[in-house]
Short mmCIF file of C-alpha atoms in Angstrom, two decimals:
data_model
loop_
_atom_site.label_atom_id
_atom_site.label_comp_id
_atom_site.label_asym_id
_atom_site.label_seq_id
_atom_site.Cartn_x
_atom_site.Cartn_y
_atom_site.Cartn_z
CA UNK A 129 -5.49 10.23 7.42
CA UNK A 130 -1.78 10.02 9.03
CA UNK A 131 -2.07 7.09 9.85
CA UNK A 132 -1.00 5.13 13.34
CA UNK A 133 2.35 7.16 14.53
CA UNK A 134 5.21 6.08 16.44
CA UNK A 135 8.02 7.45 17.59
CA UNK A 136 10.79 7.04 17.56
CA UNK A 137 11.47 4.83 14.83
CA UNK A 138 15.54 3.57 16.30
CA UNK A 139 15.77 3.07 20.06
CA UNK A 140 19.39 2.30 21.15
CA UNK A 141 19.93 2.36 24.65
CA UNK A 142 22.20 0.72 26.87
CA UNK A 143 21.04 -1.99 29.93
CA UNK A 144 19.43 -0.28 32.65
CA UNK A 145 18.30 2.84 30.95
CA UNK A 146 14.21 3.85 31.03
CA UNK A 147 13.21 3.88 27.35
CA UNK A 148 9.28 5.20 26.57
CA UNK A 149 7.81 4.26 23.20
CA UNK A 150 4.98 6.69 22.02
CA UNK A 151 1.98 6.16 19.61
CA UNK A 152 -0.46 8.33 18.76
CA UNK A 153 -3.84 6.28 17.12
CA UNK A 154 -5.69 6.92 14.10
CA UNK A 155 -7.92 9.69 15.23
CA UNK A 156 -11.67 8.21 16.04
CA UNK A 157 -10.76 4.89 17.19
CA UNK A 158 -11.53 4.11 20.54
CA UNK A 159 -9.32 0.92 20.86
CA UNK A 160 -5.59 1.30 21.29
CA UNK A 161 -2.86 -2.12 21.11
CA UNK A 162 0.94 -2.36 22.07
CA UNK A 163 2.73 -6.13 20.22
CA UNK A 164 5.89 -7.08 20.26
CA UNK A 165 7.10 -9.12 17.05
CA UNK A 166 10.73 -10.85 17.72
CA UNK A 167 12.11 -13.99 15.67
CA UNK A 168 11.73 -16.69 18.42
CA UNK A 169 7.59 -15.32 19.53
CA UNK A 170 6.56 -13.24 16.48
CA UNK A 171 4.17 -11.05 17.35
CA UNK A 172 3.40 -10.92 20.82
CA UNK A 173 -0.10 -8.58 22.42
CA UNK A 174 1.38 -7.13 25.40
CA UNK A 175 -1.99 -4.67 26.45
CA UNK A 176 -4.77 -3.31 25.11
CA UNK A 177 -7.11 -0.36 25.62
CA UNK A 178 -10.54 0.44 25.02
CA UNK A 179 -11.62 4.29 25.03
CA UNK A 180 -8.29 4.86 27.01
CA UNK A 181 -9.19 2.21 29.97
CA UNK A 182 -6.74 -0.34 30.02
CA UNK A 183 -8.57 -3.52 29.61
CA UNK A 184 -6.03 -6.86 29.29
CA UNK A 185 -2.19 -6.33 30.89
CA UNK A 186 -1.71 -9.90 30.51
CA UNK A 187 0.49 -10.07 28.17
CA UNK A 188 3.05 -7.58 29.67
CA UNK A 189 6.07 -9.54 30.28
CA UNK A 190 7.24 -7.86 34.01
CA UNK A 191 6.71 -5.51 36.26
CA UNK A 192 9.48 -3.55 34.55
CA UNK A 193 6.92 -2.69 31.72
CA UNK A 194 4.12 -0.12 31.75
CA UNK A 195 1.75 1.66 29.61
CA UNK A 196 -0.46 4.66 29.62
CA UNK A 197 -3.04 6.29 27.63
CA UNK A 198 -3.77 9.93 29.13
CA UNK A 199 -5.93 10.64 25.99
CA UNK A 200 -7.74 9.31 23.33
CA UNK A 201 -4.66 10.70 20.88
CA UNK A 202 -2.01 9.44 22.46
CA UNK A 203 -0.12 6.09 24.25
CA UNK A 204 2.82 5.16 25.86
CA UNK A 205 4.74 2.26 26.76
CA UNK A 206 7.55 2.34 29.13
CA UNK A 207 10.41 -0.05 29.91
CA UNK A 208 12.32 1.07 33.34
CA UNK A 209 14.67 -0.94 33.73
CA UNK A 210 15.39 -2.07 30.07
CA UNK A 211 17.86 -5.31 29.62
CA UNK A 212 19.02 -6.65 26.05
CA UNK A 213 16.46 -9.46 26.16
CA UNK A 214 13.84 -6.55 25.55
CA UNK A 215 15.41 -5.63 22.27
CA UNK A 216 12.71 -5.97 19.61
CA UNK A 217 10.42 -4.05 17.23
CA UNK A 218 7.26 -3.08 19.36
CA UNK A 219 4.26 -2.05 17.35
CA UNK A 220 1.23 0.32 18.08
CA UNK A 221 -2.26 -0.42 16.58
CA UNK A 222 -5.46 1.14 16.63
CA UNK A 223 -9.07 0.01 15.24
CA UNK A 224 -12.63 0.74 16.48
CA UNK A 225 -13.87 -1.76 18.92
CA UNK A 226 -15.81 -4.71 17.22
CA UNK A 227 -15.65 -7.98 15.98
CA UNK A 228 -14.90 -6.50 12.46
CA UNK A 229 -12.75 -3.63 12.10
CA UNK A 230 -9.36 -4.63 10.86
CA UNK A 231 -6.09 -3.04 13.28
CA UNK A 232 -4.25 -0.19 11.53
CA UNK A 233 -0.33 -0.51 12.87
CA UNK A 234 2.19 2.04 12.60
CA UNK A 235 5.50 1.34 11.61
CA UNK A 236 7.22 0.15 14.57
CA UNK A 237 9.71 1.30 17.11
CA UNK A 238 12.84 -0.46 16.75
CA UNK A 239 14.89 -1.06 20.21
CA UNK A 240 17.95 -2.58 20.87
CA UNK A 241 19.39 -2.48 24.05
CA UNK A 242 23.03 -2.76 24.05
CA UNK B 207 -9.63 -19.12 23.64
CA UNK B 208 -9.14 -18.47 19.58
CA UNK B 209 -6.12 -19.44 18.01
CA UNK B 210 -5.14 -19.82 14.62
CA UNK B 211 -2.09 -22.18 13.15
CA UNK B 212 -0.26 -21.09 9.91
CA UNK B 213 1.50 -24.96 8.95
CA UNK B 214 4.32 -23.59 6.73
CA UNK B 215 7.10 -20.90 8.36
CA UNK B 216 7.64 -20.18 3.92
CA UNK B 217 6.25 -20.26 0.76
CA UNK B 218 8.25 -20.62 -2.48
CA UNK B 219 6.45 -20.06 -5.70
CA UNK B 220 7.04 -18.79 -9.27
CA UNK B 221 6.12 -15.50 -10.63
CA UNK B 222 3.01 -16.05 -12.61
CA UNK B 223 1.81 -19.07 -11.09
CA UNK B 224 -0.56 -19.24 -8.51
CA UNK B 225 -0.23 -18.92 -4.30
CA UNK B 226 -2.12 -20.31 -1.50
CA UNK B 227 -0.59 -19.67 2.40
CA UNK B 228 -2.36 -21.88 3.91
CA UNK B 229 -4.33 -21.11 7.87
CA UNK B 230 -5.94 -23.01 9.99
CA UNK B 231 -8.63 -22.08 12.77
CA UNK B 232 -9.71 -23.41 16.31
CA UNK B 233 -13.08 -20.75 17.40
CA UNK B 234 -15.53 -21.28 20.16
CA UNK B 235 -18.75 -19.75 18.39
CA UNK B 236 -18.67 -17.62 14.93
CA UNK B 237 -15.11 -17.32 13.51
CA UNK B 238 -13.97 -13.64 12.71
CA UNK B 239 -11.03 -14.04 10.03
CA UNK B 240 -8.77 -11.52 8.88
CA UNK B 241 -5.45 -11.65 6.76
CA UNK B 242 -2.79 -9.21 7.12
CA UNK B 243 0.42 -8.63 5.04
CA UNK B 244 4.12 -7.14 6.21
CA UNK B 245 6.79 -5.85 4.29
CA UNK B 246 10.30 -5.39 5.82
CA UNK B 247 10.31 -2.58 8.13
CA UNK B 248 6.97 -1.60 8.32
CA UNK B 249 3.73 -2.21 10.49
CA UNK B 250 1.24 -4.98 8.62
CA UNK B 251 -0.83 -4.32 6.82
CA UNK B 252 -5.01 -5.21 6.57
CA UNK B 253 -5.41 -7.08 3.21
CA UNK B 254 -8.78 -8.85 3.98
CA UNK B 255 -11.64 -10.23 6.62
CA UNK B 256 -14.10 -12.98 6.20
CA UNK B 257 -16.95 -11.84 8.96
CA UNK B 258 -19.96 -13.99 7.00
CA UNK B 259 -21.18 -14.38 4.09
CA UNK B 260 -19.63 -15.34 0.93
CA UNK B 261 -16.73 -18.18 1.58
CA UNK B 262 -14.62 -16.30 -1.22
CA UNK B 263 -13.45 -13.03 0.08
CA UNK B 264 -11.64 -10.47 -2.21
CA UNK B 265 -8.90 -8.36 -0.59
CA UNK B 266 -6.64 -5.77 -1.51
CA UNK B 267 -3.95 -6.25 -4.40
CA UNK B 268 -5.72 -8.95 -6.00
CA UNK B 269 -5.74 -11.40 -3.19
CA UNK B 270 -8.62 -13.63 -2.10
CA UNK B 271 -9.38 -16.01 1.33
CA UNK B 272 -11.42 -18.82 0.62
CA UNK B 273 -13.06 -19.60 4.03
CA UNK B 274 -13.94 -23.68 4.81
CA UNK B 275 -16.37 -24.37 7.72
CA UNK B 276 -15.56 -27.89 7.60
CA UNK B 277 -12.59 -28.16 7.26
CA UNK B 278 -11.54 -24.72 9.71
CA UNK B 279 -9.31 -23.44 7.19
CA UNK B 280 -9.20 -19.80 5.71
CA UNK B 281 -6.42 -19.75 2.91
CA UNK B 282 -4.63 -17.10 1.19
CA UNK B 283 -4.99 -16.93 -2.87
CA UNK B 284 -3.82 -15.40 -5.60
CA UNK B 285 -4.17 -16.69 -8.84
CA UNK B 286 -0.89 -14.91 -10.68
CA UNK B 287 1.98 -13.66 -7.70
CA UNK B 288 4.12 -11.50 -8.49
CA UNK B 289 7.51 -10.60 -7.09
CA UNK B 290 6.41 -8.04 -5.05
CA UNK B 291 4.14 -10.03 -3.08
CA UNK B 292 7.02 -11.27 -1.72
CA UNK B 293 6.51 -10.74 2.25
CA UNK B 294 5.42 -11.99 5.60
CA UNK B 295 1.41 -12.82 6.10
CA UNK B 296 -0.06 -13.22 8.75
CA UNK B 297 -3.74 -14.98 9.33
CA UNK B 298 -5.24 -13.42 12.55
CA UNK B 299 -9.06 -14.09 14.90
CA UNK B 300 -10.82 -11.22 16.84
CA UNK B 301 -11.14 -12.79 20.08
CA UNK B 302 -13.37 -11.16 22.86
CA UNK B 303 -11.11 -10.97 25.89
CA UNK B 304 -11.66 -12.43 29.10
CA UNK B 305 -11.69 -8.82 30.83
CA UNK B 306 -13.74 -7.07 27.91
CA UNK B 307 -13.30 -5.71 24.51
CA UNK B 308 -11.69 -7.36 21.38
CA UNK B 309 -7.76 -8.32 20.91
CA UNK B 310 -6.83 -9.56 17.90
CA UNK B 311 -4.75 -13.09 18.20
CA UNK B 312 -2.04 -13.70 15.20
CA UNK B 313 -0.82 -16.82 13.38
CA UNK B 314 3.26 -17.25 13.61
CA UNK B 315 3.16 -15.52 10.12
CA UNK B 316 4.48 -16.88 6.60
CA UNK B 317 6.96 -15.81 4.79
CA UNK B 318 6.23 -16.12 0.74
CA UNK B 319 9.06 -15.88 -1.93
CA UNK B 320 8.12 -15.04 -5.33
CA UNK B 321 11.09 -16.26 -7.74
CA UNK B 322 10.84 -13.79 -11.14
#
């Protein structure tokens, strides 16, 4: 088992630039999750999938961020345009939909946005 | 809506003695517990779940979650800690979403210091 894996690990990217984070999930689960962890909100759900149906957006901050799921093996989350005040590590999860399977993360995309 | 509080932003302790980071939970209906642990640059990491059952759940590395109906709590043991538990926890509900499916919600996370 690989594990959750994201890609890439460093983002640096200058203000105004499209930047697309990519995860692909522990193969078998069926529910996918994009956070955000920063000092000032920690960790922060910005959407969530369930057998590659986007379920809850809510949590995306604008219009300037998307995600996709074209598969049940892989995710992405896009920032177009991206501004320093998105700089942060965003985090891809994965678990089997329930009340009691624990989230498997991967290690984080680092961004910074210069 | 589920939420959970974690009271104390660190914990300080001695290697050796024992640990408790302490959570807090407000649930509408059973409460579906789970502890996580994060070490600097890396994703967290599952350590333990209270779904029912026993109050005294036994995680991974030698930690334990006693959970406390009355009192909403579901704290983070370990009776020796040693410096490499030194890290940021997180206590976390499953919460069934508005719009369908499960999202997990996550405490502000602790940050324990073991001092050798």
């Amino acid at each position: 088992d690989a594990g959750v894996i994201q890609s890439p690990r460093h983002e640096v990217t200058e203000m105004g630039q499209e930047v697309t984070l990519r995860c692909k999930p522990i193969s078998g689960h069926n529910s996918l999750f994009w956070y955000r962890q920063t000092m000032m909100r920690g960790l922060e759900l910005l959407i969530y999938f369930n057998n590659n149906v986007p379920i809850d957006d809510s949590g995306m901050p604008e219009d300037r961020f998307s995600a996709k799921m074209p598969n049940a093996s892989f995710s992405t989350l896009k920032i177009q345009p991206s501004e320093p005040r998105d700089s942060a590590v965003y985090f891809c999860a994965s678990t089997l939909q329930g009340w009691n399977s624990p989230l498997h993360f991967g290690n984080g995309t680092r961004l910074t946005v210069t | 809506a589920q939420s959970v509080a974690q009271p104390e932003d660190q914990v300080n302790v001695a290697e050796g003695n024992p640990l408790t980071v302490k959570c807090t939970y407000s649930v509408s209906g059973n409460p579906y517990l789970f502890w996580y642990v994060q070490y600097p640059n890396r994703g967290l990491q599952f350590l333990l779940k209270y779904i029912t059952g026993d109050n005294l759940v036994k995680g991974s590395y030698g930690f334990e979650a006693e959970f406390n109906k009355s009192q909403t709590s579901f704290h983070l043991k370990k009776p020796s800690a040693l410096v490499s538990d030194s890290a940021l926890y997180f206590c976390a509900v499953r919460d069934r979403g508005n719009t369908g499916g499960f999202k997990t919600i996550f405490g502000a996370g602790t940050r324990l210091f073991v001092k050798a």
